[in-house]
Short mmCIF file of C-alpha atoms in Angstrom, two decimals:
data_model
loop_
_atom_site.label_atom_id
_atom_site.label_comp_id
_atom_site.label_asym_id
_atom_site.label_seq_id
_atom_site.Cartn_x
_atom_site.Cartn_y
_atom_site.Cartn_z
CA MET A 102 42.61 -51.08 102.57
CA SER A 103 43.90 -47.91 101.28
CA ASP A 104 46.26 -47.47 98.61
CA MET A 105 49.36 -45.94 98.56
CA ASP A 106 50.63 -42.46 97.80
CA LYS A 107 50.35 -42.61 93.57
CA SER A 108 52.61 -39.30 93.02
CA GLU A 109 55.82 -39.40 93.92
CA LYS A 110 57.98 -37.61 91.00
CA LYS A 111 59.94 -39.17 88.26
CA VAL A 112 63.26 -39.20 87.96
CA ILE A 113 67.02 -40.01 86.20
CA ILE A 114 69.58 -40.04 88.34
CA ASP A 115 72.80 -41.37 88.42
CA CYS A 116 73.91 -44.37 91.20
CA ARG A 117 77.47 -44.90 91.93
CA ILE A 118 77.39 -48.54 93.21
CA VAL A 119 78.93 -49.26 96.82
CA GLU A 120 78.99 -52.46 97.59
CA ARG A 121 77.91 -55.38 94.98
CA VAL A 122 77.22 -58.53 97.12
CA PRO A 123 76.55 -62.27 94.83
CA LEU A 124 73.90 -64.18 97.13
CA HIS A 125 73.99 -67.08 94.42
CA ASN A 126 75.45 -67.70 91.05
CA LEU A 127 71.87 -66.35 89.71
CA TYR A 128 71.71 -63.55 91.86
CA THR A 129 73.73 -60.90 93.35
CA LEU A 130 72.45 -57.28 95.16
CA LEU A 131 73.78 -53.75 94.25
CA LYS A 132 73.80 -51.58 97.29
CA LEU A 133 73.91 -47.26 95.36
CA THR A 134 73.83 -43.92 95.97
CA PRO A 135 72.97 -41.26 94.09
CA ALA A 136 76.46 -40.35 92.96
CA ASP A 137 76.14 -36.22 93.61
CA GLY A 138 75.13 -37.02 96.83
CA SER A 139 71.44 -35.89 97.15
CA LEU A 140 69.08 -37.13 98.85
CA LEU A 141 67.04 -40.88 96.62
CA PRO A 142 63.68 -39.82 95.27
CA SER A 143 61.07 -41.74 98.23
CA ALA A 144 59.61 -44.86 96.74
CA GLU A 145 57.40 -47.31 97.78
CA PRO A 146 57.54 -50.84 98.04
CA GLY A 147 56.46 -52.14 94.12
CA GLN A 148 57.32 -50.06 92.55
CA PHE A 149 60.54 -50.08 90.27
CA VAL A 150 62.84 -48.78 88.48
CA GLN A 151 64.68 -49.29 85.09
CA ILE A 152 68.94 -49.05 84.70
CA ALA A 153 70.25 -48.56 81.57
CA VAL A 154 73.30 -51.59 80.72
CA PRO A 155 76.82 -49.42 79.61
CA SER A 156 78.37 -51.88 79.79
CA SER A 157 76.71 -54.84 77.70
CA ARG A 158 76.25 -53.35 73.87
CA SER A 159 74.20 -55.79 72.72
CA THR A 160 71.33 -53.96 75.81
CA PHE A 161 70.08 -52.00 73.85
CA LEU A 162 66.86 -50.80 76.04
CA ARG A 163 66.83 -50.76 80.34
CA ARG A 164 66.31 -53.68 82.34
CA PRO A 165 63.39 -52.62 85.04
CA ILE A 166 64.21 -53.80 88.07
CA SER A 167 62.14 -54.21 91.52
CA ILE A 168 62.77 -51.97 94.57
CA ASN A 169 64.58 -54.71 97.00
CA PHE A 170 64.80 -51.14 99.63
CA ILE A 171 65.35 -48.00 100.42
CA ASP A 172 67.98 -47.62 103.42
CA LYS A 173 67.41 -44.17 104.44
CA GLU A 174 70.36 -44.14 106.83
CA ARG A 175 72.70 -44.37 104.06
CA ASN A 176 70.45 -43.09 101.46
CA GLU A 177 71.13 -46.53 100.13
CA LEU A 178 68.99 -48.28 97.36
CA TRP A 179 68.59 -52.20 97.17
CA LEU A 180 68.21 -54.06 94.02
CA LEU A 181 68.48 -58.07 93.95
CA ILE A 182 68.95 -59.09 90.50
CA ARG A 183 68.53 -62.62 88.90
CA ARG A 184 70.55 -63.13 86.14
CA ALA A 185 67.68 -64.15 83.00
CA GLY A 186 70.52 -62.54 80.77
CA ASP A 187 72.51 -60.54 79.47
CA GLY A 188 71.12 -57.68 79.77
CA THR A 189 71.00 -59.68 84.11
CA ASN A 190 74.35 -60.67 84.07
CA ALA A 191 76.02 -57.30 82.77
CA LEU A 192 74.52 -55.55 85.74
CA CYS A 193 75.77 -57.57 88.09
CA ASP A 194 78.61 -58.13 86.76
CA THR A 195 79.33 -54.14 87.66
CA GLU A 196 81.98 -53.44 90.84
CA ALA A 197 81.74 -51.85 93.11
CA GLY A 198 82.81 -47.64 91.94
CA ALA A 199 80.60 -48.01 88.50
CA VAL A 200 77.70 -45.66 87.62
CA LEU A 201 75.03 -46.77 86.22
CA ASN A 202 71.79 -44.00 85.66
CA LEU A 203 68.45 -44.58 86.66
CA ILE A 204 64.89 -44.14 86.24
CA MET A 205 62.83 -44.41 89.63
CA PRO A 206 60.99 -44.37 91.23
CA LEU A 207 58.14 -45.95 88.33
CA GLY A 208 54.95 -48.17 88.95
CA ASN A 209 52.82 -48.44 92.01
CA GLY A 210 52.49 -49.94 94.88
CA PHE A 211 50.91 -52.37 97.53
CA GLY A 212 47.96 -50.78 99.53
CA ARG A 213 47.54 -50.23 102.99
CA PRO A 214 45.32 -52.44 105.31
CA ALA A 215 43.46 -49.93 107.33
CA ASP A 216 43.44 -52.57 110.08
CA LYS A 217 46.56 -52.67 112.45
CA ALA A 218 45.96 -56.06 113.44
CA SER A 219 44.44 -57.17 110.53
CA ARG A 220 46.74 -60.84 109.52
CA LEU A 221 48.98 -60.90 106.92
CA LEU A 222 51.08 -63.42 104.69
CA LEU A 223 53.27 -61.71 102.48
CA ALA A 224 54.65 -64.99 99.75
CA GLY A 225 57.45 -65.36 97.17
CA GLY A 226 59.04 -67.64 95.12
CA GLY A 227 62.87 -67.36 93.76
CA VAL A 228 63.86 -62.82 93.06
CA GLY A 229 60.84 -62.41 94.11
CA ILE A 230 60.69 -61.84 97.56
CA ALA A 231 62.94 -58.46 96.03
CA PRO A 232 59.68 -55.90 97.16
CA LEU A 233 58.55 -57.93 99.78
CA TYR A 234 61.59 -57.66 101.77
CA TYR A 235 60.28 -54.05 101.85
CA LEU A 236 57.28 -54.02 102.44
CA GLY A 237 57.59 -56.78 105.15
CA TYR A 238 59.93 -53.80 106.93
CA GLU A 239 57.80 -50.72 105.91
CA LEU A 240 54.86 -52.30 107.71
CA ALA A 241 56.43 -53.46 110.45
CA CYS A 242 57.63 -50.26 111.25
CA MET A 243 54.22 -48.92 110.96
CA GLY A 244 52.68 -51.20 113.31
CA TYR A 245 51.60 -54.39 111.15
CA ALA A 246 53.09 -57.92 112.13
CA PRO A 247 53.32 -59.57 108.95
CA GLU A 248 54.61 -62.88 108.17
CA TYR A 249 57.19 -64.45 105.87
CA LEU A 250 56.27 -67.54 102.71
CA ILE A 251 59.37 -68.33 100.41
CA GLY A 252 60.22 -70.73 98.18
CA ALA A 253 62.84 -71.87 96.42
CA ARG A 254 64.42 -75.32 94.65
CA SER A 255 66.67 -76.71 97.26
CA LYS A 256 68.38 -74.44 101.44
CA THR A 257 71.06 -72.58 98.47
CA ASP A 258 68.45 -70.89 96.44
CA LEU A 259 67.38 -68.91 99.67
CA LEU A 260 67.72 -64.92 99.78
CA GLU A 261 67.28 -62.84 101.91
CA VAL A 262 65.63 -65.23 104.70
CA GLU A 263 67.82 -63.64 108.26
CA LEU A 264 66.94 -59.97 106.60
CA LEU A 265 63.18 -61.33 106.17
CA SER A 266 63.33 -63.01 109.94
CA ALA A 267 64.31 -59.91 111.38
CA VAL A 268 60.85 -57.96 109.90
CA GLY A 269 59.17 -61.14 110.56
CA PRO A 270 58.17 -64.87 111.03
CA VAL A 271 59.34 -66.99 108.03
CA HIS A 272 57.58 -69.62 107.01
CA ILE A 273 59.70 -71.95 104.12
CA SER A 274 59.35 -73.96 101.45
CA THR A 275 61.75 -75.83 99.62
CA ASP A 276 61.05 -77.99 97.05
CA ASP A 277 63.63 -81.06 97.82
CA GLY A 278 62.44 -80.89 101.02
CA SER A 279 66.16 -79.25 101.81
CA TYR A 280 64.69 -77.04 103.36
CA GLY A 281 61.44 -75.69 105.76
CA GLU A 282 58.33 -78.17 104.38
CA HIS A 283 58.81 -80.27 101.69
CA GLY A 284 57.26 -79.22 98.20
CA LEU A 285 56.65 -76.42 95.66
CA VAL A 286 55.54 -73.71 97.83
CA THR A 287 51.71 -73.08 97.30
CA HIS A 288 51.28 -75.94 99.10
CA ASN A 289 52.59 -75.20 102.64
CA SER A 290 50.40 -75.19 105.42
CA VAL A 291 50.52 -71.94 105.88
CA LEU A 292 47.96 -70.99 103.14
CA SER A 293 45.41 -72.62 105.03
CA LYS A 294 45.64 -70.18 108.26
CA GLN A 295 42.52 -67.71 108.03
CA TRP A 296 44.57 -63.99 106.28
CA ASP A 297 43.00 -61.17 105.76
CA LEU A 298 45.20 -60.26 102.76
CA ILE A 299 47.73 -61.95 100.50
CA TYR A 300 50.20 -60.04 98.93
CA CYS A 301 52.56 -62.16 96.11
CA CYS A 302 55.27 -61.75 93.96
CA GLY A 303 57.19 -64.86 92.28
CA PRO A 304 56.55 -66.50 88.26
CA ALA A 305 53.40 -66.32 87.87
CA PRO A 306 51.44 -69.98 87.88
CA MET A 307 52.94 -69.36 91.07
CA MET A 308 50.80 -66.31 91.61
CA LYS A 309 48.01 -67.84 90.26
CA ALA A 310 48.09 -70.76 92.64
CA VAL A 311 48.57 -67.96 95.80
CA ALA A 312 45.03 -66.66 94.17
CA ALA A 313 42.94 -69.74 93.87
CA LYS A 314 44.40 -69.66 97.86
CA ALA A 315 43.17 -66.13 98.61
CA ARG A 316 39.68 -66.59 97.18
CA GLU A 317 39.10 -70.43 98.97
CA ILE A 318 39.63 -68.78 102.16
CA GLY A 319 37.96 -65.87 101.56
CA SER A 320 41.03 -63.12 102.01
CA GLU A 321 42.38 -60.52 99.59
CA CYS A 322 44.52 -60.94 97.39
CA GLU A 323 47.61 -57.95 95.85
CA VAL A 324 50.00 -59.27 92.88
CA SER A 325 52.80 -57.41 92.23
CA LEU A 326 53.25 -59.02 88.17
CA GLU A 327 56.90 -59.74 86.76
CA ASN A 328 55.49 -58.85 82.83
CA MET A 329 57.73 -58.05 79.96
CA MET A 330 58.96 -54.15 79.98
CA ALA A 331 60.80 -52.30 77.66
CA CYS A 332 60.48 -48.13 78.36
CA GLY A 333 58.25 -48.61 81.85
CA LEU A 334 56.32 -46.03 80.63
CA GLY A 335 53.53 -46.51 79.24
CA ALA A 336 54.93 -46.27 75.47
CA CYS A 337 55.89 -49.41 74.20
CA LEU A 338 52.68 -51.07 74.69
CA CYS A 339 54.65 -54.60 75.28
CA CYS A 340 53.72 -55.24 79.55
CA VAL A 341 50.03 -54.86 78.42
CA GLU A 342 48.85 -56.84 80.77
CA ASN A 343 44.40 -57.98 80.35
CA THR A 344 42.01 -56.91 82.74
CA VAL A 345 38.52 -56.56 84.55
CA LYS A 346 38.92 -53.35 83.52
CA GLY A 347 40.11 -54.10 79.27
CA ASN A 348 44.15 -54.73 78.44
CA VAL A 349 46.42 -52.55 80.62
CA CYS A 350 50.57 -51.98 81.24
CA VAL A 351 51.49 -53.37 83.93
CA CYS A 352 53.85 -50.91 83.89
CA THR A 353 51.94 -47.88 84.95
CA GLU A 354 48.75 -49.19 86.43
CA GLY A 355 50.54 -51.88 88.99
CA PRO A 356 52.65 -53.47 88.69
CA VAL A 357 50.34 -54.08 91.77
CA PHE A 358 47.45 -55.60 91.55
CA ASN A 359 44.83 -56.41 93.41
CA ILE A 360 43.16 -60.36 92.65
CA ASN A 361 39.99 -58.50 91.41
CA GLN A 362 40.67 -56.83 88.90
CA LEU A 363 42.54 -59.31 86.91
CA THR A 364 40.51 -62.01 85.02
CA TRP A 365 42.82 -65.04 86.25
#
């Protein structure tokens, strides 16, 4: 499996919100473009941005948000944000026309299989589907045939299903059985098939269960960790993860790791 180019230059950029799309009472999609009309810096699926939250007096640190998509034709950056506290609440409530300050692109993204015929599954839970939409879109453009596995508590909690469906087949699990298979995403029957590579992002218990299943079926597996981050630059050490090579900062060495690098 080949790695993506990790040489993108980090920039600090002001971006104007061109559209605010409430998807759910907990989730909002923000579409942004550089306020000065310049082109967005290149970024890989799996990388993230750090956003300053100017409208929240209680929020001093930037918030790390996965890149949901980059629309090159419209020069738009999409960020799917989940309400989890004062900072993300303020971001979700920020109206179109406002300008946000970002540092991007940060971290290292997902790798690419060497074989275009590889059987690829992109598994996400909740807001964990955010980086997987961009990843699947890029893989499809490169000639791969990715499939999705997504999970949510109920049908009303599912996110971006139409967008994912335009990329490849989507397998769904809901905890209450209101859509797709009944049960946890980690119990979906599609995980029993043979996959060459599984990409995963979501709650830690879900990723660990998917990683265990990948080992069981002999599949390669990459996960995008969601450790708490403050600086995004490896200075504060609050996102440290124990790996087979010792403790590393997720924000600089990840957030994407092959499961063989982790001590799970």
